[in-house]
Every structure is written in structure tokens, then in C-alpha cells.
Short mmCIF file of C-alpha atoms in Angstrom, two decimals:
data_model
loop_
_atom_site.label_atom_id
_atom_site.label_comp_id
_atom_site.label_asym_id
_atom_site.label_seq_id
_atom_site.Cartn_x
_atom_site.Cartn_y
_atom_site.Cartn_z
CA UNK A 1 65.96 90.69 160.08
CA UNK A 2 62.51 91.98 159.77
CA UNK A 3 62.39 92.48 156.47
CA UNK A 4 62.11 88.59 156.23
CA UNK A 5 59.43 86.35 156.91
CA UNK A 6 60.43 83.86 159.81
CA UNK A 7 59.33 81.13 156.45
CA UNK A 8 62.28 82.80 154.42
CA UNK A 9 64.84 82.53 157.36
CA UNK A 10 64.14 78.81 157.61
CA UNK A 11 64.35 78.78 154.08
CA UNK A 12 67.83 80.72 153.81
CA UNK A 13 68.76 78.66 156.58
CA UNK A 14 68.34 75.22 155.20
CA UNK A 15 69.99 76.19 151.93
CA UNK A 16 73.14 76.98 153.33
CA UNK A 17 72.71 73.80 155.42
CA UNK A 18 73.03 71.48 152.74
CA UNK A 19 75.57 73.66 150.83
CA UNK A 20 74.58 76.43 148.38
CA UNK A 21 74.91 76.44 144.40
CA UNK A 22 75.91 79.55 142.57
CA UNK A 23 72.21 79.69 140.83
CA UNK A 24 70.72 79.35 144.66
CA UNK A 25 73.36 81.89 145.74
CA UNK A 26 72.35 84.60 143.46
CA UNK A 27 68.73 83.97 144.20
CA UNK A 28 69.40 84.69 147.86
CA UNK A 29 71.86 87.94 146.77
CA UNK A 30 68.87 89.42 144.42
CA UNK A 31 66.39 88.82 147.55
CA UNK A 32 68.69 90.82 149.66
CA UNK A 33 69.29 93.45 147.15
CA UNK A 34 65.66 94.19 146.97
CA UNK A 35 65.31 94.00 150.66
CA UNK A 36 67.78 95.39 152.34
CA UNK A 37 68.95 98.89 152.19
CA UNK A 38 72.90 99.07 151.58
CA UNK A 39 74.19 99.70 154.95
CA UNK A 40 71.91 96.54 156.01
CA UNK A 41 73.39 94.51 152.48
CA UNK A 42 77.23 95.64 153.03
CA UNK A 43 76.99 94.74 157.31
CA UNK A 44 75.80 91.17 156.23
CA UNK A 45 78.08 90.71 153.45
CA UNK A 46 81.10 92.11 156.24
CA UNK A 47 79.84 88.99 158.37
CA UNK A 48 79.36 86.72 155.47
CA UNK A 49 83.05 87.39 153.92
CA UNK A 50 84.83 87.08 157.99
CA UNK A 51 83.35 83.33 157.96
CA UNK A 52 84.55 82.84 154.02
CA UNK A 53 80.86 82.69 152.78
CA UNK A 54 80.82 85.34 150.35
CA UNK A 55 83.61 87.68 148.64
CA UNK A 56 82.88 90.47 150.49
CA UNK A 57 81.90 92.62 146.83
CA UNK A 58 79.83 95.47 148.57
CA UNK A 59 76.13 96.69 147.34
CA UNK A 60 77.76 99.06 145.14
CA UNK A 61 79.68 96.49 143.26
CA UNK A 62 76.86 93.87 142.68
CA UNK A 63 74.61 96.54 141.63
CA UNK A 64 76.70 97.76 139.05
CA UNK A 65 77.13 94.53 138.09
CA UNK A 66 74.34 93.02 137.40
CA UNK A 67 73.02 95.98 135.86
CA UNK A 68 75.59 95.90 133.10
CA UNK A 69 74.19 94.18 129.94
CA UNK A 70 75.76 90.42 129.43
CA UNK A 71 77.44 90.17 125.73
#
């Protein structure tokens, strides 16, 4: 995870520690979005969807939807 500081790992780290809101949880998703590329973002998700952390919804799908406009 280079593309982190060792300061944001910590800081990932002890948010899902103490249990993660939704608001927190698309923070984190919008820092990996702009971070990783999207073989790194859908290999993480993979491993975050076997241990039932996250729905598995791969670069693609986030992308296109948070890009759509909200009515």
C-alpha cells in the first residue's frame, strides 16, 4: 500500500476498529478511488467483500455511480 502514508493506514485502521459509518465509509471509498488504479481498487474490494466488509460493487460500478447526478 504505497500509495498511502503509514499516518493514513493508522488512520484507516482505527476507523474500522471502532466500527465505520456510511459517511466515514464513503470517505475512505473516494480516497481509494483517487488512489488506487482499478485492478488495485477491485483486488481490495475482492478481500473486503470475502470478510463481509464491503458489497463487493467493483471500480466500474462506484464510478458510474457517483458520477451520475443525484435528483
Amino acid at each position: 500500500m504505497e500509495k498511502f502514508s503509514a499516518a493514513e493506514l493508522r488512520e484507516f485502521a482505527a476507523i474500522a476498529a471502532g466500527g465505520i459509518t456510511v459517511e466515514e465509509k464513503k470517505a475512505a471509498r473516494d480516497t481509494f478511488l483517487s488512489r488506487l488504479s482499478e485492478e488495485e481498487y477491485n483486488e481490495l474490494i475482492a478481500i473486503a467483500a470475502k470478510y463481509g466488509l464491503s458489497q463487493g460493487n467493483s471500480y466500474a460500478e462506484v464510478k458510474e455511480s457517483t458520477e451520475q447526478p443525484k435528483e
